[in-house]
PDB file of C-alpha atoms in Angstrom:
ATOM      1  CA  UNK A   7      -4.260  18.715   7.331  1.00 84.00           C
ATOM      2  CA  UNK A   8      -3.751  16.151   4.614  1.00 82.00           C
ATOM      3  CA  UNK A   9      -5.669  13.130   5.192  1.00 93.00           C
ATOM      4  CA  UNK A  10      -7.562   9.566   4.807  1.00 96.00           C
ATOM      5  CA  UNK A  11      -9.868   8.862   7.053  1.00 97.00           C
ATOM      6  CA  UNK A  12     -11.812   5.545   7.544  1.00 97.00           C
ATOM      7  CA  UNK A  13     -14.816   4.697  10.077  1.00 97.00           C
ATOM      8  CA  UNK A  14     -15.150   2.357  11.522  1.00 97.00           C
ATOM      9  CA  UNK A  15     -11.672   1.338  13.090  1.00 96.00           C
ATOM     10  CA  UNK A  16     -12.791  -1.633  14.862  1.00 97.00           C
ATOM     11  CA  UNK A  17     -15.527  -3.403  14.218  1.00 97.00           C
ATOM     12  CA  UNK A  18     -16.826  -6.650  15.247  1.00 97.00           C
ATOM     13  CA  UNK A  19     -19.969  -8.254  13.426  1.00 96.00           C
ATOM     14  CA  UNK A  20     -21.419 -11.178  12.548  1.00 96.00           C
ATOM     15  CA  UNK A  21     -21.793 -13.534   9.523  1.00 97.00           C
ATOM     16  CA  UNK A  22     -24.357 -12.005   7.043  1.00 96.00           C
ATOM     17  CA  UNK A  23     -25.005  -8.368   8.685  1.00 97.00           C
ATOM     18  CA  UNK A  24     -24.554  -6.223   5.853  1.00 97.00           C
ATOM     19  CA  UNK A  25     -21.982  -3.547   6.681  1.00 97.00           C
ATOM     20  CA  UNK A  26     -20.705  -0.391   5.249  1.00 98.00           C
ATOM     21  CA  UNK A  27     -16.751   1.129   5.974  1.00 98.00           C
ATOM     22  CA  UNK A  28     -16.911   4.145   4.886  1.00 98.00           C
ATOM     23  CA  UNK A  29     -13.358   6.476   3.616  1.00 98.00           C
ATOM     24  CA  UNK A  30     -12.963  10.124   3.000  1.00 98.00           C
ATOM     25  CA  UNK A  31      -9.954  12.267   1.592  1.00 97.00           C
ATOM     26  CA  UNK A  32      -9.704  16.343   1.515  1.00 95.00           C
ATOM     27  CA  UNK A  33      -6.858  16.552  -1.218  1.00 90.00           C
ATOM     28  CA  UNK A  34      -9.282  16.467  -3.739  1.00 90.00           C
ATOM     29  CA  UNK A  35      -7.053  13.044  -5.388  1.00 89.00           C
ATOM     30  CA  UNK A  36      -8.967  11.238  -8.543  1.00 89.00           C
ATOM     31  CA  UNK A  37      -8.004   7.913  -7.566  1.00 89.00           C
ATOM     32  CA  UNK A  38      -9.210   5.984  -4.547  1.00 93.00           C
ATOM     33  CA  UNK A  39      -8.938   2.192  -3.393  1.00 94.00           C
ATOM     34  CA  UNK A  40      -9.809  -0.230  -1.043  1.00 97.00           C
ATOM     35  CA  UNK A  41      -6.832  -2.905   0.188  1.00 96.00           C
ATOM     36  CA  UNK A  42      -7.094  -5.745   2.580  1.00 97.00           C
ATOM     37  CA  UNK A  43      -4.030  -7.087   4.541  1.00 96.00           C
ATOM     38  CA  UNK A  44      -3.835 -10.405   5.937  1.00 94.00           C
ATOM     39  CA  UNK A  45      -0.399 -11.862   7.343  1.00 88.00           C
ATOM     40  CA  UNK A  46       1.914 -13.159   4.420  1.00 85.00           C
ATOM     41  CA  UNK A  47      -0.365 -11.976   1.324  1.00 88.00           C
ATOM     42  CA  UNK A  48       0.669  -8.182   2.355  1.00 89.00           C
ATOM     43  CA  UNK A  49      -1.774  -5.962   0.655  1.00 93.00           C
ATOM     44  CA  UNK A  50      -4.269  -6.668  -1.930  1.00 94.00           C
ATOM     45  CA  UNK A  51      -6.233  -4.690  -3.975  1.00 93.00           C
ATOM     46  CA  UNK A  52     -10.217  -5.103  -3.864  1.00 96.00           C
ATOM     47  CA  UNK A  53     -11.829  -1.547  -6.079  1.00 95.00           C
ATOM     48  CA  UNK A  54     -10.411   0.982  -7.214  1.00 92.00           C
ATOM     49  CA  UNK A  55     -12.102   4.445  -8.498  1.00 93.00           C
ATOM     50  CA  UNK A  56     -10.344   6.637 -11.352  1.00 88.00           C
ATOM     51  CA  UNK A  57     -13.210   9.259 -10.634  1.00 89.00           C
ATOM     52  CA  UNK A  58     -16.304  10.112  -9.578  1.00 93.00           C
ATOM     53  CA  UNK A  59     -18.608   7.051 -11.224  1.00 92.00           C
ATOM     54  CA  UNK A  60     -15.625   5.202 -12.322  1.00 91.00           C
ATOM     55  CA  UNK A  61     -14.966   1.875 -10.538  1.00 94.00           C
ATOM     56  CA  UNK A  62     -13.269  -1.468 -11.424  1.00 91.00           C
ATOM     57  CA  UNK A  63     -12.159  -4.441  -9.378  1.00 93.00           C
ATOM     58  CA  UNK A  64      -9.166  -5.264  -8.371  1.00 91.00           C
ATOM     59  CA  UNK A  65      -7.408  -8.268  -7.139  1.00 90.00           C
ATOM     60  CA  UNK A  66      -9.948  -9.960  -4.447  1.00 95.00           C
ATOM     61  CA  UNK A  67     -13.591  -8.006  -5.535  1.00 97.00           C
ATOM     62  CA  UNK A  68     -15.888 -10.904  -4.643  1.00 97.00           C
ATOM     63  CA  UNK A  69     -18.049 -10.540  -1.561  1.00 97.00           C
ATOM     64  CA  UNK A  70     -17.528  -6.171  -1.929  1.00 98.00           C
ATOM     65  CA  UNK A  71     -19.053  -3.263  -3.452  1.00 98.00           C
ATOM     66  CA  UNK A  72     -18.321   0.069  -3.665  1.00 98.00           C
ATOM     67  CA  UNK A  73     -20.018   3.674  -4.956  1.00 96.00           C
ATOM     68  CA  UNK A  74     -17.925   6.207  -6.078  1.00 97.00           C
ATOM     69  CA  UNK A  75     -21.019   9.462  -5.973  1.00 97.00           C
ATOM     70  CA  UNK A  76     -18.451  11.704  -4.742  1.00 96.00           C
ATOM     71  CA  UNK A  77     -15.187  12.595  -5.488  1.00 96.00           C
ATOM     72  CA  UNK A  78     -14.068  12.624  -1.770  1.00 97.00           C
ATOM     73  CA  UNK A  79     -16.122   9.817  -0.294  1.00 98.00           C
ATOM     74  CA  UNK A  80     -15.353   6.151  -1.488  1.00 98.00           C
ATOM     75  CA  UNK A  81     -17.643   3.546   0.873  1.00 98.00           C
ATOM     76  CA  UNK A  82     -16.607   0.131   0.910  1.00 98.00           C
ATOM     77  CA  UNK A  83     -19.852  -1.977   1.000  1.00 98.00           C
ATOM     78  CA  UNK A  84     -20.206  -5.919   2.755  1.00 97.00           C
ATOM     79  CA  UNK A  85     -23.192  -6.745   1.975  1.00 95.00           C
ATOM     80  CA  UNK A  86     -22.790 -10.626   3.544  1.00 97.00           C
ATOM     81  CA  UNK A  87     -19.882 -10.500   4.974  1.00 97.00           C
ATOM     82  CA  UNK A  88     -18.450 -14.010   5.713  1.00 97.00           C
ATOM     83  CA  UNK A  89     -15.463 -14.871   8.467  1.00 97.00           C
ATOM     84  CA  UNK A  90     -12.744 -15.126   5.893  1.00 96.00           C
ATOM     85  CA  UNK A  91     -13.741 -11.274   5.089  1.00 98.00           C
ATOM     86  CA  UNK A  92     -11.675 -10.887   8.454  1.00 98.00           C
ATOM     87  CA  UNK A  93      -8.696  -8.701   7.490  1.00 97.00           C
ATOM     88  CA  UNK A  94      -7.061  -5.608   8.060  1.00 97.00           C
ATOM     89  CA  UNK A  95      -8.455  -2.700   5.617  1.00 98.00           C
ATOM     90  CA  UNK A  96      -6.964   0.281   4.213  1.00 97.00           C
ATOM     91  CA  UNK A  97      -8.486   2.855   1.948  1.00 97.00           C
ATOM     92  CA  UNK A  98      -6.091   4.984  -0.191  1.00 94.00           C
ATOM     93  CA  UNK A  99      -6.317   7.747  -2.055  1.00 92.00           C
ATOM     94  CA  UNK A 100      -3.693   9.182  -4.521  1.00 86.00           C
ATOM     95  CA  UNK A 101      -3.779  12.255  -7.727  1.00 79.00           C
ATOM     96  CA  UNK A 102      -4.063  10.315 -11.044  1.00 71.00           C
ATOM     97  CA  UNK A 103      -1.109   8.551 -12.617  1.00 61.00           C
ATOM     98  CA  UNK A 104      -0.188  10.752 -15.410  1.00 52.00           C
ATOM     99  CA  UNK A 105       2.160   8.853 -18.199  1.00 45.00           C
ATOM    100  CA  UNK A 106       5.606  10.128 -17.160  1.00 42.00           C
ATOM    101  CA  UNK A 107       4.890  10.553 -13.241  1.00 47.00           C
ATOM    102  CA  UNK A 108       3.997   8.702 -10.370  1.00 51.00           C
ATOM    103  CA  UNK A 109       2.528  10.242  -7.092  1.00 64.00           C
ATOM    104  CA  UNK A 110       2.664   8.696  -3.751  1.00 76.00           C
ATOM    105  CA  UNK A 111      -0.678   6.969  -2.043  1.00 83.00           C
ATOM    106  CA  UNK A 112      -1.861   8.610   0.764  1.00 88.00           C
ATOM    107  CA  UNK A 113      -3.191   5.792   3.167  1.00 93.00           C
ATOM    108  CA  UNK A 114      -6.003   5.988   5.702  1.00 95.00           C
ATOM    109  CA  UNK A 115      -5.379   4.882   9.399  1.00 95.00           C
ATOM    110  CA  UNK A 116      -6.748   1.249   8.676  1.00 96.00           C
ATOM    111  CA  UNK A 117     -10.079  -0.829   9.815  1.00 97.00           C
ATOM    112  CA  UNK A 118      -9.846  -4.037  11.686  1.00 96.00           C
ATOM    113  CA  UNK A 119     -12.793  -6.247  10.918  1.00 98.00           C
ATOM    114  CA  UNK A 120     -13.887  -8.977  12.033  1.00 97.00           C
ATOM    115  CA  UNK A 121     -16.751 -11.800  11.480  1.00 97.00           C
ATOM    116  CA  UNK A 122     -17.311 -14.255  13.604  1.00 96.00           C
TER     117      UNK A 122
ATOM    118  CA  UNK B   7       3.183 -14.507 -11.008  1.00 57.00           C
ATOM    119  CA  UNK B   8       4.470 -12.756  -8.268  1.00 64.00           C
ATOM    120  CA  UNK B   9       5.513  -8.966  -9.251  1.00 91.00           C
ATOM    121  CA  UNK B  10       6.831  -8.056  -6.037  1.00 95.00           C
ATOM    122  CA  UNK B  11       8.841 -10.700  -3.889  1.00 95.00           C
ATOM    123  CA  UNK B  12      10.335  -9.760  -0.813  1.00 96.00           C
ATOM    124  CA  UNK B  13      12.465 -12.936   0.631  1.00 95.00           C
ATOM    125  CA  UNK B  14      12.696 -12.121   3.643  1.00 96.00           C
ATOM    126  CA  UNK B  15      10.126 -12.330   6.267  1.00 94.00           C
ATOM    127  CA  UNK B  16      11.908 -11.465   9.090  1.00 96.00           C
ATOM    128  CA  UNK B  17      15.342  -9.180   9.520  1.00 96.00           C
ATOM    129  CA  UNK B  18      17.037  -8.431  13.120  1.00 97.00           C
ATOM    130  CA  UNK B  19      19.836  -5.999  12.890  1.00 97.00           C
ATOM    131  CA  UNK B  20      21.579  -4.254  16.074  1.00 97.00           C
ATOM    132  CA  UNK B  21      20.616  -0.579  17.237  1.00 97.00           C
ATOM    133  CA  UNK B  22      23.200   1.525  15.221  1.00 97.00           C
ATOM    134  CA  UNK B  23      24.165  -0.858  12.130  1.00 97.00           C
ATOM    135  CA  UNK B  24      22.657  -0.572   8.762  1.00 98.00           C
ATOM    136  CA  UNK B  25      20.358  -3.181   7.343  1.00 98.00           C
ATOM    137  CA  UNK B  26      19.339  -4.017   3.878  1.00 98.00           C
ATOM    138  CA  UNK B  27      15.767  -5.238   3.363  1.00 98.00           C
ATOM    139  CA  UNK B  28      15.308  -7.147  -0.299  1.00 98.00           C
ATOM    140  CA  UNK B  29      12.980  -6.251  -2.887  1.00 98.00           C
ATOM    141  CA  UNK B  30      12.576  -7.893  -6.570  1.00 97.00           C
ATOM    142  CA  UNK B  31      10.105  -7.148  -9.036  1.00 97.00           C
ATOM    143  CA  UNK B  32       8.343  -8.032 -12.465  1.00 95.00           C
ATOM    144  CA  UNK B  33       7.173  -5.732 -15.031  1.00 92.00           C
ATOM    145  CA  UNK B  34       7.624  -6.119 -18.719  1.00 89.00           C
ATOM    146  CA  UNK B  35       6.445  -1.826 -18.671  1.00 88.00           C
ATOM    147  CA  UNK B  36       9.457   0.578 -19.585  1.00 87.00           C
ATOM    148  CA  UNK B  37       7.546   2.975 -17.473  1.00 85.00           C
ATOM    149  CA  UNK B  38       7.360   2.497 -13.564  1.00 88.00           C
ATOM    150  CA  UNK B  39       7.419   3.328 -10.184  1.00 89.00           C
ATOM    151  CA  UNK B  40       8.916   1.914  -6.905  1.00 92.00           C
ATOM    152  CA  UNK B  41       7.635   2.501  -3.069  1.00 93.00           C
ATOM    153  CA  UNK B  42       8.502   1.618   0.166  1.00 95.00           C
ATOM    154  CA  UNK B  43       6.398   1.727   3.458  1.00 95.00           C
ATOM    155  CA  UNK B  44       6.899   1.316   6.505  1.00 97.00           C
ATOM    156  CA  UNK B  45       3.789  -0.105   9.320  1.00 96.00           C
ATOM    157  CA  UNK B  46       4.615  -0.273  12.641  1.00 96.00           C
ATOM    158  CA  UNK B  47       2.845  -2.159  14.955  1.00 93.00           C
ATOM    159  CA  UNK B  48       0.232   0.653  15.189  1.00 91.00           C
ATOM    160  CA  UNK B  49      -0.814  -0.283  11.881  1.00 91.00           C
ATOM    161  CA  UNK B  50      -0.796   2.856   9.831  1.00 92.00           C
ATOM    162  CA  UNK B  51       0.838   2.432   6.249  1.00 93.00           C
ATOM    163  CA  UNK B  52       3.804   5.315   6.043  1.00 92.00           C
ATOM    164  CA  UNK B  53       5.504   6.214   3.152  1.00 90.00           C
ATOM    165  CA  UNK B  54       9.392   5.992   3.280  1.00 93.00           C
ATOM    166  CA  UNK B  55      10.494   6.751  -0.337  1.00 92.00           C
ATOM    167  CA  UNK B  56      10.144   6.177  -3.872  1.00 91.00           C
ATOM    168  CA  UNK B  57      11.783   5.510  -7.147  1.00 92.00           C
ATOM    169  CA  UNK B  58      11.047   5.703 -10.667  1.00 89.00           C
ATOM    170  CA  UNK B  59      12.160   3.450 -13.334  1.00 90.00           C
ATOM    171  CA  UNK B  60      13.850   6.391 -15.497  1.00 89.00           C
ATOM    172  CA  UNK B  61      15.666   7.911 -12.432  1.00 89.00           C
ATOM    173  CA  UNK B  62      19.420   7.958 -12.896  1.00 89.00           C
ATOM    174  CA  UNK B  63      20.383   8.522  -9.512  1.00 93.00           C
ATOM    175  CA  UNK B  64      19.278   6.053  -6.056  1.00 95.00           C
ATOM    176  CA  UNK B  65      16.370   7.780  -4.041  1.00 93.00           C
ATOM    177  CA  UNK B  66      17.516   8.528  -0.536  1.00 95.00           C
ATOM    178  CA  UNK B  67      15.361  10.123   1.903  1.00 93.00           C
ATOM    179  CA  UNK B  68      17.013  11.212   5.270  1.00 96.00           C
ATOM    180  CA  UNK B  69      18.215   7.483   6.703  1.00 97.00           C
ATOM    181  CA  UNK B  70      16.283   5.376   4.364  1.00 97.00           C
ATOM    182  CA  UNK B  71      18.197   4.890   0.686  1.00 97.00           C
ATOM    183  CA  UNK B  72      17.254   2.550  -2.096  1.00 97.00           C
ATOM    184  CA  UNK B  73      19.748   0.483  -3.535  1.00 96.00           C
ATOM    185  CA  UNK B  74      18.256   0.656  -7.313  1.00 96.00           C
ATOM    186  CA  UNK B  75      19.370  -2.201  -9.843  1.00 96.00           C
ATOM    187  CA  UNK B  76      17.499  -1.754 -12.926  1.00 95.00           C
ATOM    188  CA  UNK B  77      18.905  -4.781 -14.737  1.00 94.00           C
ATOM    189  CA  UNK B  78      18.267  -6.937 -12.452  1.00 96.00           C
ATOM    190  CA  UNK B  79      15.078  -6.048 -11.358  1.00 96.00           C
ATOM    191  CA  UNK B  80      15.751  -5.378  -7.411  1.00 97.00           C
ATOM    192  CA  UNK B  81      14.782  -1.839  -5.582  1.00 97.00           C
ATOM    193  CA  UNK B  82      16.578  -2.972  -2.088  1.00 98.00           C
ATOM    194  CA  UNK B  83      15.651  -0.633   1.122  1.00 98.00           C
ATOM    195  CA  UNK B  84      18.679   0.518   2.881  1.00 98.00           C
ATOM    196  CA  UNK B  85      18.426   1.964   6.151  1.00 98.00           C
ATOM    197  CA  UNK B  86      21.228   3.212   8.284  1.00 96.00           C
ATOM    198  CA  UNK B  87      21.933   3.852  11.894  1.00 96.00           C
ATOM    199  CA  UNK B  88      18.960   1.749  12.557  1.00 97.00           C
ATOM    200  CA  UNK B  89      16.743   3.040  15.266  1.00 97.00           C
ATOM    201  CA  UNK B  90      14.800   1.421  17.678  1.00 97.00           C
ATOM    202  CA  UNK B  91      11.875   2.983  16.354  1.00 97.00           C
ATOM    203  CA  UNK B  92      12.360   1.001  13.149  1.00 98.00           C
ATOM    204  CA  UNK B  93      11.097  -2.115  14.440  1.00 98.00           C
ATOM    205  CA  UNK B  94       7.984  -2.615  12.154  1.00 98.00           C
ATOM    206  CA  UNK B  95       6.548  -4.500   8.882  1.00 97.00           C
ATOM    207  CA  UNK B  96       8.402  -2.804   5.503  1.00 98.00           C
ATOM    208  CA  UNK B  97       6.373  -3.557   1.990  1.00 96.00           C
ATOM    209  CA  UNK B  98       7.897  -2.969  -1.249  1.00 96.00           C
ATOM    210  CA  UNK B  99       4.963  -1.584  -3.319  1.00 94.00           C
ATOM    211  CA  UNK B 100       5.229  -0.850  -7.877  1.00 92.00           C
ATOM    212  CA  UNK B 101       3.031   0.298  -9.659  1.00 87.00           C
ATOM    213  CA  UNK B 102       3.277  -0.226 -13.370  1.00 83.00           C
ATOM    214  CA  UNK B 103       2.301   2.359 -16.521  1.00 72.00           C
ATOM    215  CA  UNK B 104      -0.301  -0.477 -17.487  1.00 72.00           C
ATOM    216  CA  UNK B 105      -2.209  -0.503 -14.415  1.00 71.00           C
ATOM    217  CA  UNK B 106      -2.722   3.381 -13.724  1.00 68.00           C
ATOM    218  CA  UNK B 107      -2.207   4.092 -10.321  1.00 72.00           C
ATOM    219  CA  UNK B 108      -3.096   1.046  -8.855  1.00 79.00           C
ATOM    220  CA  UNK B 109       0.021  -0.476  -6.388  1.00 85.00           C
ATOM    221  CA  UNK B 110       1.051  -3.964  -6.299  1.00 90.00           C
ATOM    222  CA  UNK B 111       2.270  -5.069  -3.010  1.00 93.00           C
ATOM    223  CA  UNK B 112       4.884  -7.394  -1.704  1.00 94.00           C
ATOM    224  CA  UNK B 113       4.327  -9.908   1.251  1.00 94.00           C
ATOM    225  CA  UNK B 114       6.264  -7.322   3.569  1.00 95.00           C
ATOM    226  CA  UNK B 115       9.167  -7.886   6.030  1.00 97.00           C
ATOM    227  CA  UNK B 116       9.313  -7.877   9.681  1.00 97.00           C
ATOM    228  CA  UNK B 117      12.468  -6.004  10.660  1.00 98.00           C
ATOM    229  CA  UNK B 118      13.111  -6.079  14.435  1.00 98.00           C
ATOM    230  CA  UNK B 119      16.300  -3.794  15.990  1.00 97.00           C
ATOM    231  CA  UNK B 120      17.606  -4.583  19.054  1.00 96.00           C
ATOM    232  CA  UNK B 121      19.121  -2.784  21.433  1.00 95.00           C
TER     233      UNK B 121
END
C-alpha cells in the first residue's frame, strides 16, 4: 500500500529537549516536505527536499532542520524546541513537478506536538 | 500577499443540498495547479480533486466538482448531496510553475452538515 508514514503521532515534551519526527514514503516520490498547521494559518511550509541531499526552506524554517540521506526517509529535526513549536505536523511526499504536469501530494497521517 | 484566500471560515448546509465552498488565488505564473482537501476531525489531509490552469473543462470527481473561473482567479469547491460525513476542515491548496512542487495553502473552511 501507498503511503506516508510519520512517528511519532503524539508527543508531549518539554522546552529545549531536542527531538526528532521522523517520515517515510514507499512510492519512491523525489519531493518531500514538512508542513505545520495551526488554527487560521492552515498549512505552512517549513523544508522541502527535491532529492536525496537537496533541501531548502520554506515558509516558517527557523527553530527546524532536516536531512535528506535517503530518498525515502525525510526526518524533521527540533533541536530546542520552544512552546510556540506546538502545532499540528504533516510530512508529504509527492513525484517531481515536471513543467507541463502537476501530481497530487500524498500526505502522512499527521504528528501532534506539543511543548510545554 | 495572500495567494490563497478562502473567506469563509465556517459553512453549514443541510444533509442533501449542495454547498459551495470559496476559493481565490494569486499567481502571476501561466502555468499552475489547483487542489482541494478535505481533513476531518481525525486529522488526516485527503485529497478531493484537482485542476490545472490549462484545463478546458471543470474537474469533477464523483460528488465533489470545481467551479473553475480562470479570469477571475477563483477555483470554488462544489459538493452535492452533502453527506453527513462531510462535516470537516476543506483547504484550497496551488501550487505555482515557479515554486516546483511546493503547495501553498489557504486558511481552510469548516463546513458542518446537519441533519
Amino acid at each position: 500500500e501507498a503511503q506516508v508514514t510519520q512517528n511519532p503521532r503524539y508527543l508531549i515534551t518539554v522546552t529545549g529537549k531536542k527531538l526528532t519526527v521522523t517520515c517515510s514514503q514507499n512510492m519512491n516520490h523525489e519531493y518531500m516536505s514538512w508542513y505545520r498547521q495551526d488554527p487560521g494559518l492552515g498549512l505552512r511550509q517549513i523544508y522541502y527536499s527535491m532529492n536525496v541531499e537537496v533541501t531548502d526552506k520554506g515558509d516558517v524554517p527557523e527553530g527546524y532542520k532536516v536531512s535528506r540521506k535517503e530518498k525515502r526517509n525525510f526526518p524533521l529535526i527540533l533541536e530546542s524546541p520552544s512552546p510556540n513549536q506546538t502545532s499540528l505536523y504533516f510530512c508529504a511526499s509527492s513525484l517531481s513537478y515536471p513543467r507541463d504536469r502537476a501530481y497530487e501530494q500524498y500526505f502522512g497521517p499527521g504528528t501532534r506536538l506539543t511543548v510545554t | 500577499a495572500q495567494k490563497i484566500t478562502q473567506t469563509q471560515p465556517g459553512m453549514f448546509v443541510q444533509e442533501k443540498e449542495a454547498v459551495t465552498l470559496d476559493c481565490t488565488y494569486d499567481t502571476s505564473d501561466p502555468s499552475y495547479g489547483l487542489f482541494w482537501y478535505k481533513q476531518p476531525s481525525s486529522g488526516e489531509m485527503i485529497f478531493l480533486i484537482y485542476q490545472g490552469s490549462y484545463d478546458q473543462q471543470n474537474a469533477t470527481e464523483g460528488r465533489y466538482s470545481l467551479n473553475f473561473q480562470k479570469a477571475r482567479k477563483s477555483a470554488n469547491l462544489v459538493i452535492s448531496a452533502s453527506q453527513l460525513g462531510d462535516s470537516a476542515m476543506y483547504f484550497c491548496a496551488m501550487r505555482e510553475l515557479t515554486s516546483g512542487s511546493r503547495l501553498t495553502f489557504g486558511e481552510g473552511t469548516q463546513l458542518t452538515v446537519n441533519p
